GROMACS .gro file of C-alpha atoms in nm:
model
  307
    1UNK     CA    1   8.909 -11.984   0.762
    2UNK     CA    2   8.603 -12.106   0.561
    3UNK     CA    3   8.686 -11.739   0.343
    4UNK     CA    4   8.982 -11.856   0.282
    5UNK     CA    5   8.885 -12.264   0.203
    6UNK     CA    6   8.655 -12.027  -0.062
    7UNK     CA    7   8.941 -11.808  -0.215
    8UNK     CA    8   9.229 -11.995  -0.273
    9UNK     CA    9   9.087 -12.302  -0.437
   10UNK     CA   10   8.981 -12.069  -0.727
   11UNK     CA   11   9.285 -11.829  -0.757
   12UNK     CA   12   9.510 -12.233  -0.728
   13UNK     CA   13   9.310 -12.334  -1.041
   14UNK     CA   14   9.343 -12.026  -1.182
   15UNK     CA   15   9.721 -11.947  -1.136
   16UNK     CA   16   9.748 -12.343  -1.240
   17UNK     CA   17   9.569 -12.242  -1.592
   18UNK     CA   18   9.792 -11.987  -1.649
   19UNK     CA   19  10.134 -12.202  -1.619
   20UNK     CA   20   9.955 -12.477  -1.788
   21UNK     CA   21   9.936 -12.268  -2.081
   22UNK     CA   22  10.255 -12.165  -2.034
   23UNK     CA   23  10.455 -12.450  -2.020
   24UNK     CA   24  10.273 -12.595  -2.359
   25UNK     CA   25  10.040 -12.837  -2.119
   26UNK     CA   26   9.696 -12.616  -2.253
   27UNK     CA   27   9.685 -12.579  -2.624
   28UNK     CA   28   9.477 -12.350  -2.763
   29UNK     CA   29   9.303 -12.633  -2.945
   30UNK     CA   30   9.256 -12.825  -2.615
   31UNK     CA   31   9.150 -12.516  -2.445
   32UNK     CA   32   8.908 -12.450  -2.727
   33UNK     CA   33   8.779 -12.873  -2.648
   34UNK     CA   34   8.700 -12.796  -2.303
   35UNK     CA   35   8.527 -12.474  -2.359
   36UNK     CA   36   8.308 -12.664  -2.619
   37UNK     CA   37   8.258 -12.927  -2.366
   38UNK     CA   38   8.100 -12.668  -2.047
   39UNK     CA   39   7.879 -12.504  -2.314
   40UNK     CA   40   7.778 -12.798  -2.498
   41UNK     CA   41   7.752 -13.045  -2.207
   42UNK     CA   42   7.822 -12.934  -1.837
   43UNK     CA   43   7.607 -12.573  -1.858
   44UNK     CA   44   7.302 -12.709  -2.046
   45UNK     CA   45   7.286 -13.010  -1.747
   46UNK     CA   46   7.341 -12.739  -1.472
   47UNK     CA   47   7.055 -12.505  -1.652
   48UNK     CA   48   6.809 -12.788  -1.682
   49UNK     CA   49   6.847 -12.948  -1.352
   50UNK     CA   50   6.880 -12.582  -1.182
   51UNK     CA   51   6.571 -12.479  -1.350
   52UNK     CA   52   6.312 -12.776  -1.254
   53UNK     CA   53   6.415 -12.728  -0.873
   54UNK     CA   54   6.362 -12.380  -0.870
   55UNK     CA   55   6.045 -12.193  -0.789
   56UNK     CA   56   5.867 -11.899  -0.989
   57UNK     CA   57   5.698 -11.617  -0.937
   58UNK     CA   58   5.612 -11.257  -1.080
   59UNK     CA   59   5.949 -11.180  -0.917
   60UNK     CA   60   6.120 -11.378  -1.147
   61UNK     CA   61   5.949 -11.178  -1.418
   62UNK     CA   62   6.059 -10.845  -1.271
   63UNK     CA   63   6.422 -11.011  -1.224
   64UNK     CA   64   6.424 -11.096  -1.624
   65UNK     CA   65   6.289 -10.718  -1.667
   66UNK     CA   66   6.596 -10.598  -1.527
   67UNK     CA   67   6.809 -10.783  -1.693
   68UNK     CA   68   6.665 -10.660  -2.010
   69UNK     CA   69   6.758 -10.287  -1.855
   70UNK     CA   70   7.115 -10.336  -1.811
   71UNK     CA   71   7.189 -10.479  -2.112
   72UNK     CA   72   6.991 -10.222  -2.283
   73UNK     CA   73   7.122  -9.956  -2.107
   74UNK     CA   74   7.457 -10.059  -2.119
   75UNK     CA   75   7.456 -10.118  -2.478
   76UNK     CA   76   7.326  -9.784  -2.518
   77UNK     CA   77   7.551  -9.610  -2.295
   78UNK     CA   78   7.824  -9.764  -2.489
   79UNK     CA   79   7.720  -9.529  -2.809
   80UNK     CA   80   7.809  -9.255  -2.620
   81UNK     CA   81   8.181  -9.348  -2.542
   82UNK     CA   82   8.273  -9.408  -2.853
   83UNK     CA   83   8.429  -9.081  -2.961
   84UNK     CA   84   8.647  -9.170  -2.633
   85UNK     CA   85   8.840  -9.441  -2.850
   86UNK     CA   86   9.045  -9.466  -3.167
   87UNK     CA   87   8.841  -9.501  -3.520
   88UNK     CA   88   8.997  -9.843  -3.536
   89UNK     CA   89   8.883 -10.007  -3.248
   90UNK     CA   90   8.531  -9.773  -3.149
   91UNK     CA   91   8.295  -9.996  -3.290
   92UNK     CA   92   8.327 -10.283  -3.022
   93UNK     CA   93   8.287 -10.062  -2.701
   94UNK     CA   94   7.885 -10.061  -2.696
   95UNK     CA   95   7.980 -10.402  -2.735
   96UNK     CA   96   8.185 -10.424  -2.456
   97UNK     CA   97   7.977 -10.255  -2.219
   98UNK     CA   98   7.689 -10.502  -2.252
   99UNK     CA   99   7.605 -10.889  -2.149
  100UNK     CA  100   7.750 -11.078  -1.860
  101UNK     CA  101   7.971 -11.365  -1.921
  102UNK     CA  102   7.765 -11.597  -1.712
  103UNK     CA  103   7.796 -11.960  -1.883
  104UNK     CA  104   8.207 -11.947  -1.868
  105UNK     CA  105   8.243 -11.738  -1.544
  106UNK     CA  106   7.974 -11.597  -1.365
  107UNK     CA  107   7.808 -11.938  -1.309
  108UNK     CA  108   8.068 -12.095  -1.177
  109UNK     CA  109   8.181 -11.826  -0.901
  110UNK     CA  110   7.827 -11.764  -0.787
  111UNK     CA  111   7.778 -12.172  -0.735
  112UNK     CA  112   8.105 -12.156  -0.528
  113UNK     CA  113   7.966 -11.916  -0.320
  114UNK     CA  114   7.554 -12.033  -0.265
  115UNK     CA  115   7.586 -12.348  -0.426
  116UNK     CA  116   7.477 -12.492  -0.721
  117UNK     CA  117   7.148 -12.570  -0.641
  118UNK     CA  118   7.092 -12.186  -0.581
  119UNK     CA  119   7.160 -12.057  -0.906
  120UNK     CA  120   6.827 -12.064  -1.029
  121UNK     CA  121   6.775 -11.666  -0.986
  122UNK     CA  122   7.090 -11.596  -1.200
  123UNK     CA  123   6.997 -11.915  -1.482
  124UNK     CA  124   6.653 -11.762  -1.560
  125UNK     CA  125   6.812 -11.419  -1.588
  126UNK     CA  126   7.140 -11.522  -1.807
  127UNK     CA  127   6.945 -11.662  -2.094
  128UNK     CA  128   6.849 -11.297  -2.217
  129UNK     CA  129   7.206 -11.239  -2.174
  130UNK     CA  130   7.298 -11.562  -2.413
  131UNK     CA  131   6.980 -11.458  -2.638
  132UNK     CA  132   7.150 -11.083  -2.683
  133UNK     CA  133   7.480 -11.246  -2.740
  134UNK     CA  134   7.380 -11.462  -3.021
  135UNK     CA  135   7.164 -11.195  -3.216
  136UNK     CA  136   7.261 -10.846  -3.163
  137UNK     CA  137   7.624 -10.882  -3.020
  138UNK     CA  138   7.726 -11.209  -3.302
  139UNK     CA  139   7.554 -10.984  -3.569
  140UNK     CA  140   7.761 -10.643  -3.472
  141UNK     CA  141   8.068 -10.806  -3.439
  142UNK     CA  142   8.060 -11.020  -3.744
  143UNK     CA  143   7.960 -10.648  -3.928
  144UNK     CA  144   8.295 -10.466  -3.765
  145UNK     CA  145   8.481 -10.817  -3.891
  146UNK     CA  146   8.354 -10.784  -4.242
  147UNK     CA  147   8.143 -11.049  -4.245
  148UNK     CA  148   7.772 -11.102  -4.303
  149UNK     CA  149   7.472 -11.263  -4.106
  150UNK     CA  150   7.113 -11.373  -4.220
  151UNK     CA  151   6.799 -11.404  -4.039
  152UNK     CA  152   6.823 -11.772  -4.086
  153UNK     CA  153   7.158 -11.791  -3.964
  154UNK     CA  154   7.055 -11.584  -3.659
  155UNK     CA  155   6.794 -11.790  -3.612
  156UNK     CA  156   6.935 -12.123  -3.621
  157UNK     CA  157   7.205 -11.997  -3.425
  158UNK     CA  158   6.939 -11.920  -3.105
  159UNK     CA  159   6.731 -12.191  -3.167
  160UNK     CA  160   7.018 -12.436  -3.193
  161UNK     CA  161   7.208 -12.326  -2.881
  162UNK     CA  162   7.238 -12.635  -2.610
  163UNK     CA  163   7.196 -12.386  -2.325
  164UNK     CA  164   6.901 -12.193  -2.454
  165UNK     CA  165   6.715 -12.525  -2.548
  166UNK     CA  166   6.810 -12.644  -2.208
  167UNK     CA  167   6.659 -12.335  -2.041
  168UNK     CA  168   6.320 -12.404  -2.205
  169UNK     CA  169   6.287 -12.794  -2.099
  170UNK     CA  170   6.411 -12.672  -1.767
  171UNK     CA  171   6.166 -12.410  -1.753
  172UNK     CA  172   5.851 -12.624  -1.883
  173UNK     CA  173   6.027 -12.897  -1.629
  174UNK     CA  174   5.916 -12.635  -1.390
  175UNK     CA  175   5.578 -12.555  -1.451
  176UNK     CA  176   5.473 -12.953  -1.494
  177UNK     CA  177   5.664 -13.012  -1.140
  178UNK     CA  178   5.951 -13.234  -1.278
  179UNK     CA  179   6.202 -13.172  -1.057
  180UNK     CA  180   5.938 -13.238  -0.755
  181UNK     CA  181   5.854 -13.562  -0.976
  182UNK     CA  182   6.224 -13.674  -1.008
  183UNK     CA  183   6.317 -13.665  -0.631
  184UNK     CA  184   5.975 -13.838  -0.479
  185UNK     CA  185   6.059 -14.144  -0.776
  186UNK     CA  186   6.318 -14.430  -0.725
  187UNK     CA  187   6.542 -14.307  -0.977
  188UNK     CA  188   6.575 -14.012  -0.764
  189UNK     CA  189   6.964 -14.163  -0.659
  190UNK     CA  190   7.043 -14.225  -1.031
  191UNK     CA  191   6.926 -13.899  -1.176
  192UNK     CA  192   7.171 -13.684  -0.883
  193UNK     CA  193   7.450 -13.941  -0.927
  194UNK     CA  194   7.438 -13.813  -1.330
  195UNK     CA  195   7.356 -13.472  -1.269
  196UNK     CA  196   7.697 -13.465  -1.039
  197UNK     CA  197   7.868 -13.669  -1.258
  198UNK     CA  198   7.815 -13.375  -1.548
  199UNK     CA  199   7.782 -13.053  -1.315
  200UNK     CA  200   8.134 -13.116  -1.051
  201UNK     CA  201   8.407 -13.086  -1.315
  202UNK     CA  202   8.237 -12.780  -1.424
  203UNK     CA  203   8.371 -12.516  -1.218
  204UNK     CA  204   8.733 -12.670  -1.220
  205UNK     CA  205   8.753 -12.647  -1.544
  206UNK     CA  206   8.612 -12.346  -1.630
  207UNK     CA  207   8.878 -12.163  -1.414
  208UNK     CA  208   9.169 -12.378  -1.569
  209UNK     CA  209   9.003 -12.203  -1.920
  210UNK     CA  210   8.989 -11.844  -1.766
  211UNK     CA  211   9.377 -11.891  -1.586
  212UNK     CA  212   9.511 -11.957  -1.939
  213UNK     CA  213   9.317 -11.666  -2.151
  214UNK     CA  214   9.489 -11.393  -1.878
  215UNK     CA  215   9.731 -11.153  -2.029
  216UNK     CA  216   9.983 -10.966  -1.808
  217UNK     CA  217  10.200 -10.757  -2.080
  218UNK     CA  218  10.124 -10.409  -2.002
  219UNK     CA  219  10.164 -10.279  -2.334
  220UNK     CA  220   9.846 -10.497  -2.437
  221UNK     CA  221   9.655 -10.441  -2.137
  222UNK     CA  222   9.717 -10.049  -2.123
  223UNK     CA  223   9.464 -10.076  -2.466
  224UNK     CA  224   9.206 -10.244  -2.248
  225UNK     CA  225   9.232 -10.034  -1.925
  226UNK     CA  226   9.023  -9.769  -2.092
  227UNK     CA  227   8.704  -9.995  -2.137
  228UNK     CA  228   8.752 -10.210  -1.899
  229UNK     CA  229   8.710  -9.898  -1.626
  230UNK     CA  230   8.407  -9.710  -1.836
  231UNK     CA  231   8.233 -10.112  -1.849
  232UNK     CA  232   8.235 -10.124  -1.447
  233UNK     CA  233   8.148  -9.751  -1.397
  234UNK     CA  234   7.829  -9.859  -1.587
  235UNK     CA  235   7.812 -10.141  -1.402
  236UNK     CA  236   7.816  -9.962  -1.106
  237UNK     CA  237   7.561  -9.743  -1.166
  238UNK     CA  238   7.270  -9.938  -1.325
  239UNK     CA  239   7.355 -10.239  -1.071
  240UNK     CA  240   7.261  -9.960  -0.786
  241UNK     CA  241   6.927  -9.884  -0.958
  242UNK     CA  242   6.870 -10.254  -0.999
  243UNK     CA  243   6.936 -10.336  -0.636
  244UNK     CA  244   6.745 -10.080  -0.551
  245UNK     CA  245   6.442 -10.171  -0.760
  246UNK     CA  246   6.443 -10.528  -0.584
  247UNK     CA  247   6.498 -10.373  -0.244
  248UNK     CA  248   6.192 -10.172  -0.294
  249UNK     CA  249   5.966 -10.434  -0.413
  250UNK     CA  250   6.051 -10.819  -0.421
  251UNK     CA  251   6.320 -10.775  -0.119
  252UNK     CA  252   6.673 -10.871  -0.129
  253UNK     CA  253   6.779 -11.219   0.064
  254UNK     CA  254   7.146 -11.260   0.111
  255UNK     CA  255   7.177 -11.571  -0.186
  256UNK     CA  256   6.998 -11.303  -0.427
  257UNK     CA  257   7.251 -11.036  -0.323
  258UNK     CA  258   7.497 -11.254  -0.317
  259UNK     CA  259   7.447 -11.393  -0.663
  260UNK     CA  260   7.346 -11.031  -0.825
  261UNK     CA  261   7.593 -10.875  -0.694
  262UNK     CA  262   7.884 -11.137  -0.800
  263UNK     CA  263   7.695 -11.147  -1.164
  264UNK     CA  264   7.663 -10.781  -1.275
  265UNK     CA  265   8.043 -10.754  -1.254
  266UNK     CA  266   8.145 -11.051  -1.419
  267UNK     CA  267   8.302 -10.984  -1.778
  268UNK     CA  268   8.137 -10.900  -2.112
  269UNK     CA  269   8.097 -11.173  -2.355
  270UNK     CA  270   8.417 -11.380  -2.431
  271UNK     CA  271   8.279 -11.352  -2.784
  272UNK     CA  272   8.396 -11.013  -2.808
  273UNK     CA  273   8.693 -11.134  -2.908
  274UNK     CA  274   8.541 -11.424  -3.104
  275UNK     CA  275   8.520 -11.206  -3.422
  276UNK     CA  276   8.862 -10.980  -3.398
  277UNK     CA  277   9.030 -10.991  -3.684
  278UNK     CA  278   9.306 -10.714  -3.698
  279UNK     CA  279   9.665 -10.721  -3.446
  280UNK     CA  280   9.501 -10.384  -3.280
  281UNK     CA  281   9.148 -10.526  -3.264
  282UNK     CA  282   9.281 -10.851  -3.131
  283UNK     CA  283   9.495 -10.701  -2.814
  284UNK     CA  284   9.218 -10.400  -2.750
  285UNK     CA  285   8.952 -10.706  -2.668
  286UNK     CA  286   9.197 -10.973  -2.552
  287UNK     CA  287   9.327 -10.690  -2.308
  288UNK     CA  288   9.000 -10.587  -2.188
  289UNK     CA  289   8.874 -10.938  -2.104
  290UNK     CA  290   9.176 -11.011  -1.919
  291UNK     CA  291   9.130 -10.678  -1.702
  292UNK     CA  292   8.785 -10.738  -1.650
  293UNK     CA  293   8.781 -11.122  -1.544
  294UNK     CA  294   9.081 -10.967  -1.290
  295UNK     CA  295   8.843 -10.691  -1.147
  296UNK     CA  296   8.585 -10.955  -1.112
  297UNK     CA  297   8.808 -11.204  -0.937
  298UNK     CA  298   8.883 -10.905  -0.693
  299UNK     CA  299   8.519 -10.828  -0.641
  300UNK     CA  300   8.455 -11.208  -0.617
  301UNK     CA  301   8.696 -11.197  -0.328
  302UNK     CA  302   8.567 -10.861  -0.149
  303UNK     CA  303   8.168 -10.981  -0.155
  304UNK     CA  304   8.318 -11.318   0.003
  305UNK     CA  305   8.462 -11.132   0.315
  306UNK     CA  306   8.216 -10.843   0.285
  307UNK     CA  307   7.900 -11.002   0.251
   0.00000   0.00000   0.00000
């Protein structure tokens, strides 16, 4: 039963995304609000007040040094596949094979599973994620779209980012003992009540987003089916070594597990599809997301009654 009391509430929100948007409830300018809203608002709370309770070690160093390897590897890897695909649409697999979707997906099914107070592991890690996203990923794509970027622009854009400057206060929160500070004061009632206030509506409506972005026409998602299966062989393969590495030195607990193993199979990017600018560009990314957040849902539900 308490599988269950896990499952359906996020497929309900999900399926309830997808009619909204549907019916003409979820615009794509309100959908585009609300995303703006969890990256802007929700996420950078979550980050912060995730980061200041959580404790570090060298093992979150090696954790951050693996995270570095996958998307390395994966972006590497992705080279190799190229010749797989048609001229048109080639130069966005390395892309696609890289980053974790973590912000706008991965966050919010890990936090349903070990709670948000337990995301710390996956926070710390996801920022190189966001910090590859916004330099090498943005830069590529806006290069395949025809546009240019400059090192200013790149910069600002990192520097700028709510969840990145987030991540640093939470992680200099951390080292003065802020979040130990915060619960022994008398504001300790105030600052959860906010922090709730900010972090509860997250996951809701983050699923609401991802149930109107799926795509179920066949003839789009046959483009996508490709990439999407080559993205989780990779995954596969360098999660294994990655698991492995931890086993072998900092251990595995079951929320670490849990979390790693729900993260490293979340989708790519959403920005992937950010800079698209061509009909055949468009559906190969749009169709590729929607089979990958699909295969991550099922995952999601297998680690649940697995694990």
């Amino acid at each position: 039963m308490i599988i269950l009391e896990t499952i359906i509430p996020v497929f309900v929100l999900i399926a309830l995304g997808y009619i909204l948007k549907r019916t003409g409830l979820f615009t794509d300018d309100g959908i585009s609000v609300i995303k703006k809203l969890c990256c802007n608002v929700f996420l950078p709370v979550l980050a912060f007040d995730t980061l200041i309770h959580g404790s570090y070690s060298k093992d979150s160093l090696l954790l951050i040094g693996l995270e570095l390897f996958m998307l390395f590897a994966a972006f590497g890897l992705g080279f190799l596949f190229k010749p797989m695909f048609d001229e048109k649409v080639r130069g966005y697999v390395p892309y696609a094979m890289t980053t974790y979707e973590g912000g706008l997906f991965g966050w919010a099914l890990i936090s349903i599973v070990v709670g948000k107070e337990n995301l710390y592991y996956i926070v710390s890690m996801d920022i190189f994620s966001g910090v590859f996203v916004f330099t090498i990923m943005a830069t590529g794509l806006k290069l395949l779209s025809g546009e240019k970027m400059t090192r200013k622009e790149i910069t600002v854009s990192v520097c700028t980012n709510p969840v990145v400057l987030a991540t640093i206060l939470g992680f200099t929160g951390a080292a003065l003992g802020l979040g130990e500070i915060i619960d022994n004061s008398a504001w300790c009632g105030v600052y959860t009540k906010l922090t709730n206030f900010f972090t509860q509506p997250m996951s809701p409506l983050i699923l609401l987003c991802i149930g109107s972005g799926l795509v179920f026409d066949w003839n789009v998602l046959k483009k996508g089916l490709k990439l999407a299966g080559l993205r989780y062989a990779v995954q596969v393969v360098l999660c294994a070594i990655v698991l492995f590495v931890i086993s072998r030195t900092m251990g595995l607990n079951d929320i670490l597990l849990k979390s790693l193993l729900i993260y490293f199979f979340v989708p790519t990017s959403f920005v992937l599809n950010m800079y698209a600018n061509e009909k055949e560009t468009v559906e190969f990314t749009s169709s590729s997301l929607s089979l990958e957040i699909l295969i991550s849902l099922l995952i999601f539900t297998i680690i649940i009654v697995v694990v």
